[in-house]
CSV table of C-alpha atoms and ligand atoms in Angstrom, one decimal:
chain,number,residue,atom,x,y,z
A,1118,MET,CA,2.1,-3.0,-2.6
A,1119,ALA,CA,0.7,-4.6,-6.3
A,1120,GLY,CA,3.6,-5.7,-8.0
A,1121,ALA,CA,6.4,-5.2,-5.7
A,1122,SER,CA,5.5,-6.7,-1.9
A,1123,GLY,CA,5.2,-10.3,-2.0
A,1124,GLY,CA,5.5,-13.2,0.7
A,1125,ALA,CA,9.3,-12.2,1.0
A,1126,LEU,CA,9.2,-8.9,1.8
A,1127,ALA,CA,5.9,-9.0,4.1
A,1128,ALA,CA,7.5,-11.7,5.8
A,1129,GLU,CA,10.9,-9.9,6.4
A,1130,VAL,CA,9.5,-6.9,7.4
A,1131,THR,CA,7.0,-8.8,10.0
A,1132,ALA,CA,10.1,-10.7,11.3
A,1133,ALA,CA,11.9,-7.4,11.6
A,1134,GLY,CA,9.3,-6.1,13.9
A,1135,ALA,CA,7.0,-4.3,12.0
A,1136,PHE,CA,3.8,-5.4,10.3
A,1137,GLY,CA,4.2,-6.5,6.5
A,1138,PHE,CA,1.4,-6.2,3.7
A,1139,LEU,CA,2.0,-8.7,0.7
A,1140,ALA,CA,0.0,-7.8,-2.5
A,1141,ALA,CA,-3.0,-9.5,-3.8
A,1142,GLY,CA,-2.9,-7.0,-6.8
A,1143,TYR,CA,-2.9,-9.0,-9.6
A,1144,LEU,CA,-2.4,-12.6,-8.8
A,1145,ASP,CA,-4.2,-15.5,-9.5
A,1146,PRO,CA,-5.8,-17.5,-6.3
A,1147,ALA,CA,-2.7,-20.3,-6.9
A,1148,SER,CA,-0.3,-17.5,-7.2
A,1149,LEU,CA,-1.2,-15.7,-3.9
A,1150,ARG,CA,-1.1,-18.8,-1.9
A,1151,LYS,CA,2.2,-19.6,-2.9
A,1152,GLU,CA,3.2,-16.4,-1.5
A,1153,LEU,CA,1.6,-16.9,1.7
A,1154,ALA,CA,3.6,-20.3,1.6
A,1155,LEU,CA,6.5,-18.4,0.9
A,1156,ALA,CA,6.0,-16.0,3.6
A,1157,ARG,CA,4.9,-18.8,6.1
A,1158,GLY,CA,8.0,-20.4,5.6
A,1159,ILE,CA,10.3,-17.5,5.9
A,1160,LEU,CA,8.5,-17.5,9.8
A,1161,VAL,CA,9.1,-20.7,10.3
A,1162,LEU,CA,5.5,-21.3,11.4
A,1163,ALA,CA,3.6,-24.7,10.9
A,1164,ALA,CA,0.5,-24.5,8.6
A,1165,SER,CA,-2.1,-24.5,11.3
A,1166,ASP,CA,-0.6,-21.3,12.5
A,1167,ARG,CA,-2.1,-17.8,12.3
A,1168,LEU,CA,0.0,-15.8,9.7
A,1169,PRO,CA,1.5,-12.7,11.4
A,1170,VAL,CA,1.2,-10.6,7.9
A,1171,GLY,CA,-1.5,-9.2,5.9
A,1172,VAL,CA,-2.9,-9.3,2.2
A,1173,GLY,CA,-4.0,-6.1,0.4
A,1174,TYR,CA,-6.7,-6.3,-2.3
A,1175,LEU,CA,-7.4,-3.9,-5.0
A,1176,ALA,CA,-11.2,-3.9,-4.1
A,1177,TRP,CA,-12.2,-3.3,-7.7
A,1178,LYS,CA,-10.3,-6.0,-9.3
A,1179,LEU,CA,-12.7,-8.1,-6.8
A,1180,GLU,CA,-15.7,-5.9,-7.9
A,1181,LYS,CA,-14.6,-6.9,-11.4
A,1182,SER,CA,-14.4,-10.9,-10.7
A,1183,THR,CA,-17.6,-12.7,-10.7
A,1184,ASP,CA,-18.8,-13.5,-7.0
A,1185,ALA,CA,-17.3,-16.9,-7.0
A,1186,GLU,CA,-13.7,-16.0,-8.0
A,1187,ALA,CA,-13.3,-13.1,-5.6
A,1188,GLU,CA,-14.6,-15.2,-2.8
A,1189,GLU,CA,-11.8,-17.7,-3.8
A,1190,MET,CA,-9.1,-14.9,-4.0
A,1191,LEU,CA,-10.6,-13.9,-0.8
A,1192,ALA,CA,-9.9,-17.5,0.5
A,1193,ALA,CA,-6.6,-17.8,-0.1
A,1194,ALA,CA,-5.7,-15.3,2.5
A,1195,LEU,CA,-8.4,-16.4,5.0
A,1196,ASP,CA,-8.0,-20.2,4.6
A,1197,ASN,CA,-4.0,-19.3,5.5
A,1198,HIS,CA,-5.6,-17.8,8.8
A,1199,VAL,CA,-3.0,-14.0,8.1
A,1200,GLN,CA,-3.4,-11.5,10.6
A,1201,ALA,CA,-5.2,-8.8,8.4
A,1202,ILE,CA,-6.9,-7.8,5.1
A,1203,TRP,CA,-6.4,-4.2,3.5
A,1204,LEU,CA,-9.0,-3.4,1.1
A,1205,ALA,CA,-8.9,0.0,-1.0
A,1206,PHE,CA,-9.8,1.2,-4.3
A,1207,GLY,CA,-13.4,0.0,-4.9
A,1208,VAL,CA,-16.8,1.0,-4.8
A,1209,HIS,CA,-18.4,-2.0,-2.5
A,1210,ILE,CA,-16.0,-2.2,-0.1
A,1211,ASP,CA,-18.9,-2.6,2.7
A,1212,LYS,CA,-19.4,-6.1,0.7
A,1213,TRP,CA,-15.7,-7.5,1.1
A,1214,ILE,CA,-16.2,-6.6,4.8
A,1215,ARG,CA,-19.0,-8.3,5.3
A,1216,TYR,CA,-17.8,-11.3,3.6
A,1217,ILE,CA,-14.7,-11.5,5.8
A,1218,ARG,CA,-16.9,-10.7,9.1
A,1219,THR,CA,-18.6,-13.7,8.0
A,1220,TYR,CA,-16.0,-15.9,7.3
A,1221,ASP,CA,-14.6,-15.3,10.4
A,1222,GLU,CA,-18.1,-16.2,12.3
A,1223,LYS,CA,-19.0,-19.0,10.4
A,1224,HIS,CA,-14.9,-20.5,11.1
A,1225,ARG,CA,-15.4,-19.4,14.6
A,1226,ARG,CA,-12.7,-17.4,14.7
A,1227,ARG,CA,-11.4,-16.6,18.3
A,1228,ASP,CA,-9.0,-13.7,16.9
A,1229,PRO,CA,-10.8,-12.5,13.7
A,1230,THR,CA,-9.3,-10.9,10.4
A,1231,LEU,CA,-8.3,-7.3,11.4
A,1232,ILE,CA,-9.4,-4.8,8.7
A,1233,PHE,CA,-7.2,-2.1,7.2
A,1234,VAL,CA,-9.2,0.2,5.1
A,1235,GLN,CA,-7.3,2.8,2.7
A,1236,VAL,CA,-9.3,6.2,2.5
A,1237,PRO,CA,-8.1,9.5,0.9
A,1238,SER,CA,-10.5,11.8,2.3
A,1239,VAL,CA,-12.6,13.0,6.0
A,1240,GLU,CA,-15.7,12.0,4.2
A,1241,ASP,CA,-14.3,8.7,3.8
A,1242,ALA,CA,-12.8,8.0,6.5
A,1243,VAL,CA,-15.8,8.8,9.0
A,1244,VAL,CA,-18.2,6.3,6.7
A,1245,ALA,CA,-15.5,3.6,7.0
A,1246,VAL,CA,-15.5,3.8,11.1
A,1247,LYS,CA,-18.9,4.8,11.1
A,1248,ASN,CA,-20.7,2.6,9.0
A,1249,TRP,CA,-17.9,-0.4,8.4
A,1250,LYS,CA,-16.9,-0.6,11.6
A,1251,VAL,CA,-13.1,-1.3,10.1
A,1252,ASP,CA,-10.3,-2.1,12.6
A,1253,VAL,CA,-7.8,0.2,11.1
A,1254,LEU,CA,-7.8,3.3,9.1
A,1255,VAL,CA,-5.3,4.2,6.7
A,1256,ALA,CA,-5.2,7.9,5.6
A,1257,GLN,CA,-3.5,7.9,2.6
A,1258,GLY,CA,-2.4,11.4,1.6
A,1259,ASN,CA,-1.6,12.6,-1.5
A,1260,GLU,CA,2.1,12.7,-1.6
A,1261,SER,CA,1.7,9.1,-1.8
A,1262,GLY,CA,3.3,6.4,-4.3
A,1263,GLY,CA,1.4,4.1,-6.5
A,1264,HIS,CA,-2.5,4.3,-6.9
A,1265,GLY,CA,-4.4,7.1,-5.0
A,1266,TYR,CA,-6.9,9.4,-5.4
A,1267,ARG,CA,-6.0,12.8,-7.2
A,1268,ALA,CA,-7.8,14.9,-4.7
A,1269,ALA,CA,-6.1,13.1,-1.9
A,1270,PRO,CA,-5.4,16.2,0.9
A,1271,PRO,CA,-1.2,16.4,1.7
A,1272,LEU,CA,-1.1,14.1,4.6
A,1273,LEU,CA,-0.5,16.7,7.1
A,1274,THR,CA,-4.0,18.2,6.3
A,1275,LEU,CA,-5.6,14.8,5.8
A,1276,VAL,CA,-4.3,13.4,9.2
A,1277,SER,CA,-5.4,16.6,11.1
A,1278,SER,CA,-8.8,16.4,9.5
A,1279,ILE,CA,-9.8,13.1,10.1
A,1280,LEU,CA,-8.7,13.3,13.7
A,1281,GLN,CA,-10.7,16.1,14.0
A,1282,VAL,CA,-14.0,14.5,13.1
A,1283,LEU,CA,-13.2,10.8,14.7
A,1284,PRO,CA,-15.1,9.6,17.7
A,1285,GLU,CA,-13.1,9.0,20.9
A,1286,ASP,CA,-13.4,5.4,20.5
A,1287,ALA,CA,-12.2,5.4,16.9
A,1288,PRO,CA,-10.1,2.7,15.6
A,1289,PRO,CA,-6.1,3.2,15.3
A,1290,LEU,CA,-5.4,5.5,12.8
A,1291,LEU,CA,-2.6,4.9,10.5
A,1292,ALA,CA,-0.7,7.6,8.0
A,1293,ALA,CA,0.8,6.5,4.5
A,1294,GLY,CA,2.4,9.1,1.8
A,1295,GLY,CA,6.0,10.3,1.5
A,1296,MET,CA,7.5,9.2,4.3
A,1297,THR,CA,11.0,7.5,4.1
A,1298,ASN,CA,12.8,8.0,7.1
A,1299,GLY,CA,12.4,8.2,11.2
A,1300,ARG,CA,11.7,11.9,11.2
A,1301,HIS,CA,9.2,11.6,8.8
A,1302,VAL,CA,7.8,9.0,11.2
A,1303,ALA,CA,7.8,10.7,14.1
A,1304,SER,CA,6.1,14.2,12.9
A,1305,LEU,CA,3.1,11.9,11.9
A,1306,LEU,CA,3.1,10.2,15.1
A,1307,ILE,CA,3.5,14.3,17.0
A,1308,LEU,CA,0.5,15.0,14.4
A,1309,GLY,CA,-1.7,12.6,16.3
A,1310,ALA,CA,-1.6,9.3,13.7
A,1311,ASP,CA,-1.5,5.9,15.7
A,1312,GLY,CA,0.8,4.7,13.3
A,1313,VAL,CA,2.6,5.0,9.8
A,1314,VAL,CA,2.5,3.5,6.1
A,1315,LEU,CA,5.9,3.4,4.5
A,1316,GLY,CA,5.6,1.7,1.2
A,1317,THR,CA,8.2,3.3,-1.5
A,1318,ARG,CA,10.9,3.1,0.9
A,1319,PHE,CA,10.9,-0.8,0.9
A,1320,LEU,CA,10.4,-1.0,-2.9
A,1321,ALA,CA,14.5,-0.3,-2.4
A,1322,THR,CA,14.7,-3.4,-0.6
A,1323,THR,CA,16.6,-6.6,-1.3
A,1324,ALA,CA,13.1,-8.5,-0.8
A,1325,SER,CA,11.2,-6.4,-2.9
A,1326,LEU,CA,9.9,-7.7,-6.2
A,1327,TYR,CA,11.0,-4.8,-8.1
A,1328,THR,CA,13.4,-5.4,-10.4
A,1329,GLU,CA,17.5,-3.9,-10.3
A,1330,ALA,CA,16.8,-1.4,-12.6
A,1331,GLN,CA,13.8,-0.1,-11.3
A,1332,LYS,CA,16.0,0.0,-7.9
A,1333,ARG,CA,18.4,1.4,-9.4
A,1334,ALA,CA,15.9,4.3,-10.6
A,1335,LEU,CA,14.5,5.1,-7.2
A,1336,ILE,CA,18.4,5.5,-6.0
A,1337,ALA,CA,18.9,7.9,-8.6
A,1338,ALA,CA,15.4,9.7,-8.2
A,1339,LYS,CA,15.8,13.5,-7.0
A,1340,SER,CA,13.0,15.4,-4.8
A,1341,GLY,CA,11.0,16.6,-8.2
A,1342,SER,CA,11.0,13.6,-9.8
A,1343,THR,CA,7.5,12.1,-9.4
A,1344,VAL,CA,4.0,12.9,-11.0
A,1345,ARG,CA,0.7,12.2,-10.5
A,1346,THR,CA,-0.4,10.6,-13.7
A,1347,MET,CA,-2.6,7.5,-15.8
A,1348,ALA,CA,-0.2,7.2,-18.2
A,1349,PHE,CA,1.2,4.2,-17.3
A,1350,ASP,CA,-2.2,2.7,-16.5
A,1351,ARG,CA,-2.9,3.4,-20.1
A,1352,VAL,CA,0.0,1.9,-21.5
A,1353,ARG,CA,-0.6,-1.3,-19.8
A,1354,GLY,CA,-3.7,-1.4,-20.0
A,1355,THR,CA,-5.2,-0.8,-16.4
A,1356,VAL,CA,-7.9,1.9,-16.5
A,1357,GLU,CA,-10.2,-0.1,-14.6
A,1358,TRP,CA,-9.9,2.3,-11.6
A,1359,PRO,CA,-12.9,3.6,-9.3
A,1360,ALA,CA,-13.3,7.4,-10.7
A,1361,GLY,CA,-10.7,9.9,-9.0
A,1362,VAL,CA,-7.6,7.3,-8.8
A,1363,ASP,CA,-4.3,8.0,-10.7
A,1364,GLY,CA,-1.2,7.1,-9.3
A,1365,ARG,CA,2.3,8.7,-8.3
A,1366,ALA,CA,5.4,7.4,-10.5
A,1367,LEU,CA,8.7,8.7,-11.8
A,1368,TYR,CA,8.3,11.2,-13.9
A,1369,ASN,CA,9.8,9.8,-17.6
A,1370,SER,CA,9.3,10.1,-21.7
A,1371,THR,CA,5.8,7.6,-21.3
A,1372,VAL,CA,4.1,10.8,-19.2
A,1373,LYS,CA,5.2,12.7,-21.5
A,1374,ASP,CA,4.3,11.1,-24.5
A,1375,VAL,CA,0.9,9.9,-22.9
A,1376,GLU,CA,0.3,13.7,-22.1
A,1377,GLU,CA,1.5,15.1,-25.5
A,1378,GLY,CA,-1.1,12.9,-27.2
A,1379,VAL,CA,1.4,10.6,-28.9
A,1380,ASP,CA,-0.5,7.5,-30.3
A,1381,ILE,CA,-1.6,5.2,-27.7
A,1382,HIS,CA,-0.2,2.4,-29.5
A,1383,ILE,CA,3.2,3.4,-30.3
A,1384,ALA,CA,3.6,4.6,-26.4
A,1385,GLU,CA,2.4,1.3,-25.4
A,1386,GLU,CA,5.4,-0.3,-27.7
A,1387,LYS,CA,7.6,2.1,-26.6
A,1388,PHE,CA,6.9,1.4,-23.1
A,1389,LYS,CA,7.1,-2.4,-23.5
A,1390,LYS,CA,10.5,-2.4,-24.8
A,1391,GLY,CA,11.5,-0.1,-22.4
A,1392,VAL,CA,10.4,-2.5,-19.8
A,1393,GLN,CA,11.8,-5.8,-21.3
A,1394,ASP,CA,15.8,-3.2,-21.7
A,1395,GLY,CA,15.3,-2.0,-18.3
A,1396,ASP,CA,15.2,1.8,-19.6
A,1397,PRO,CA,14.4,4.0,-16.7
A,1398,ASP,CA,13.1,6.8,-19.1
A,1399,ARG,CA,10.3,4.6,-20.2
A,1400,MET,CA,9.7,2.1,-17.6
A,1401,LEU,CA,7.2,1.9,-14.7
A,1402,VAL,CA,8.4,2.9,-11.3
A,1403,TRP,CA,5.7,3.9,-8.7
A,1404,ALA,CA,7.4,6.2,-5.9
A,1405,GLY,CA,6.2,8.6,-3.7
A,1406,THR,CA,7.0,12.3,-2.6
A,1407,GLY,CA,10.0,11.1,-0.2
A,1408,VAL,CA,12.2,8.9,-2.6
A,1409,ASP,CA,14.8,11.6,-2.9
A,1410,LEU,CA,15.8,10.2,0.2
A,1411,ILE,CA,16.0,6.7,-1.1
A,1412,SER,CA,20.0,6.4,-1.0
A,1413,GLY,CA,20.8,2.3,-1.6
A,1414,ILE,CA,19.4,-0.9,-1.1
A,1415,SER,CA,19.1,-2.5,2.3
A,1416,THR,CA,17.3,-5.5,3.7
A,1417,ALA,CA,13.5,-5.0,5.2
A,1418,LYS,CA,15.4,-5.3,8.8
A,1419,ASP,CA,17.7,-2.6,7.8
A,1420,VAL,CA,15.4,-0.3,7.3
A,1421,VAL,CA,12.9,-1.1,9.9
A,1422,ASN,CA,15.6,-0.9,12.9
A,1423,GLU,CA,16.8,2.3,11.1
A,1424,LEU,CA,12.8,3.8,10.9
A,1425,HIS,CA,12.9,2.7,14.3
A,1426,ASP,CA,16.0,4.4,16.0
A,1427,VAL,CA,15.7,7.4,14.5
A,1428,THR,CA,11.9,7.9,15.2
A,1429,LEU,CA,12.9,7.0,19.3
A,1430,GLU,CA,15.6,9.6,18.8
A,1431,ARG,CA,13.2,12.5,17.0
A,1432,LEU,CA,10.5,12.0,19.9
A,1433,GLU,CA,12.9,12.4,22.4
A,1434,MET,CA,14.5,15.6,21.1
A,1435,ALA,CA,10.9,16.6,20.5
A,1436,SER,CA,10.0,15.7,24.3
A,1437,LYS,CA,12.8,18.2,25.1
A,1438,LEU,CA,11.3,21.3,23.1
A,1439,TYR,CA,8.4,21.6,26.3
A,1440,THR,CA,9.9,22.3,29.8
A,1441,GLY,CA,6.3,22.8,31.1
A,1442,ASN,CA,6.7,25.3,34.0
B,887,FMN,C1,4.2,0.2,-6.0
B,887,FMN,C2,3.4,0.5,-5.1
B,887,FMN,C3,2.4,-0.6,-5.2
B,887,FMN,C4,1.2,-0.1,-4.0
B,887,FMN,N1,0.0,-0.9,-4.2
B,887,FMN,C5,-1.0,-0.6,-3.8
B,887,FMN,C6,-2.4,-1.7,-3.2
B,887,FMN,O1,-2.3,-2.7,-4.3
B,887,FMN,N2,-3.1,-1.0,-2.9
B,887,FMN,C7,-3.2,-0.2,-1.8
B,887,FMN,O2,-4.4,0.1,-1.3
B,887,FMN,N3,-2.0,1.1,-2.0
B,887,FMN,C8,-1.2,0.5,-2.7
B,887,FMN,N4,-0.1,1.7,-2.6
B,887,FMN,C9,-0.2,2.5,-2.0
B,887,FMN,C10,0.5,2.3,-0.6
B,887,FMN,O3,-0.7,1.5,0.1
B,887,FMN,C11,0.9,3.1,0.4
B,887,FMN,O4,-0.9,4.5,0.5
B,887,FMN,C12,2.1,4.7,-0.2
B,887,FMN,O5,3.1,3.5,-0.7
B,887,FMN,C13,2.5,4.9,0.9
B,887,FMN,O6,3.0,6.1,0.6
B,887,FMN,P1,5.0,5.9,0.0
B,887,FMN,O7,5.0,4.7,-1.0
B,887,FMN,O8,5.2,7.2,0.0
B,887,FMN,O9,5.3,5.5,1.5
B,887,FMN,C14,1.0,1.1,-3.4
B,887,FMN,C15,2.1,2.0,-3.7
B,887,FMN,C16,3.4,1.5,-4.4
B,887,FMN,C17,4.6,2.0,-4.1
């Protein structure tokens, strides 16, 4: 999660028994290496140990850089022997996959980097599995917090539709979008997903890079508080996303101003001041549709444990629904 998940959050999630990703997002190679060193320290690993976290890249950022710059960004993760790399939001994702595979072959990695690719449609899922041979497929539904594809179906539909067309030997399919608690997780597992991805829920943890004001806004949010919008990208000047992408965030006066056609420079000034002041009516808080179920700030460990316990409880309940004959 760009701007929210650093080395501390990723390491704490992994230490709790899930699998944490930190975001390369808008970082430079030196800052990314610092976050990876932080994760390595928290997990008490030697420099030569494999690092059991993943790094998420915005493919459009790599594509905007020169090849040398992009390779330097990828090298920060690969030299650190991270367990996984996540790619999304690009038009040449296959190019970065080839680069990672070649790097692993060149370095004779016995445990190659697992490549996760996030997709918003059945068509993209088929390309990722058949042509790119990804190791893990992530289906991102319309409910998701942060960036996603405007036309992505709701998760329930998307996961079912992808499962319908995947071959038997397809890689694991993870579901992403709108999940906050174990009830959500259990329902997606019953639907047929092999696992789940939660983003927003981890924004309200002690290790997230979100500010106190952003975390408070997450706690205050209601079930109808989020919208999909490009307003925040417009006021902060990050508009180079591939066609069809926008982001789900808490609705506030910044969105209202941009939608109503207020001069973008005025909206931008008010946004910048709002960020400085921690004003929830102006600042940016990415959030998925499940945000209303966040009631406080916890440690990542507590979130993972609670998700685990409630998921098991619901799965056990579900197993009792069918008595057989
Ligand atoms: C603050 C934030 C930043 C995100 N950054 C990225 C990113 O850099 N790359 C990416 O593929 N997805 C990103 N996402 C989307 C997540 O990968 C995931 O699909 C989403 O968080 C799942 O929905 P949820 O937030 O409702 O749990 C981000 C989400 C949030 C909330």
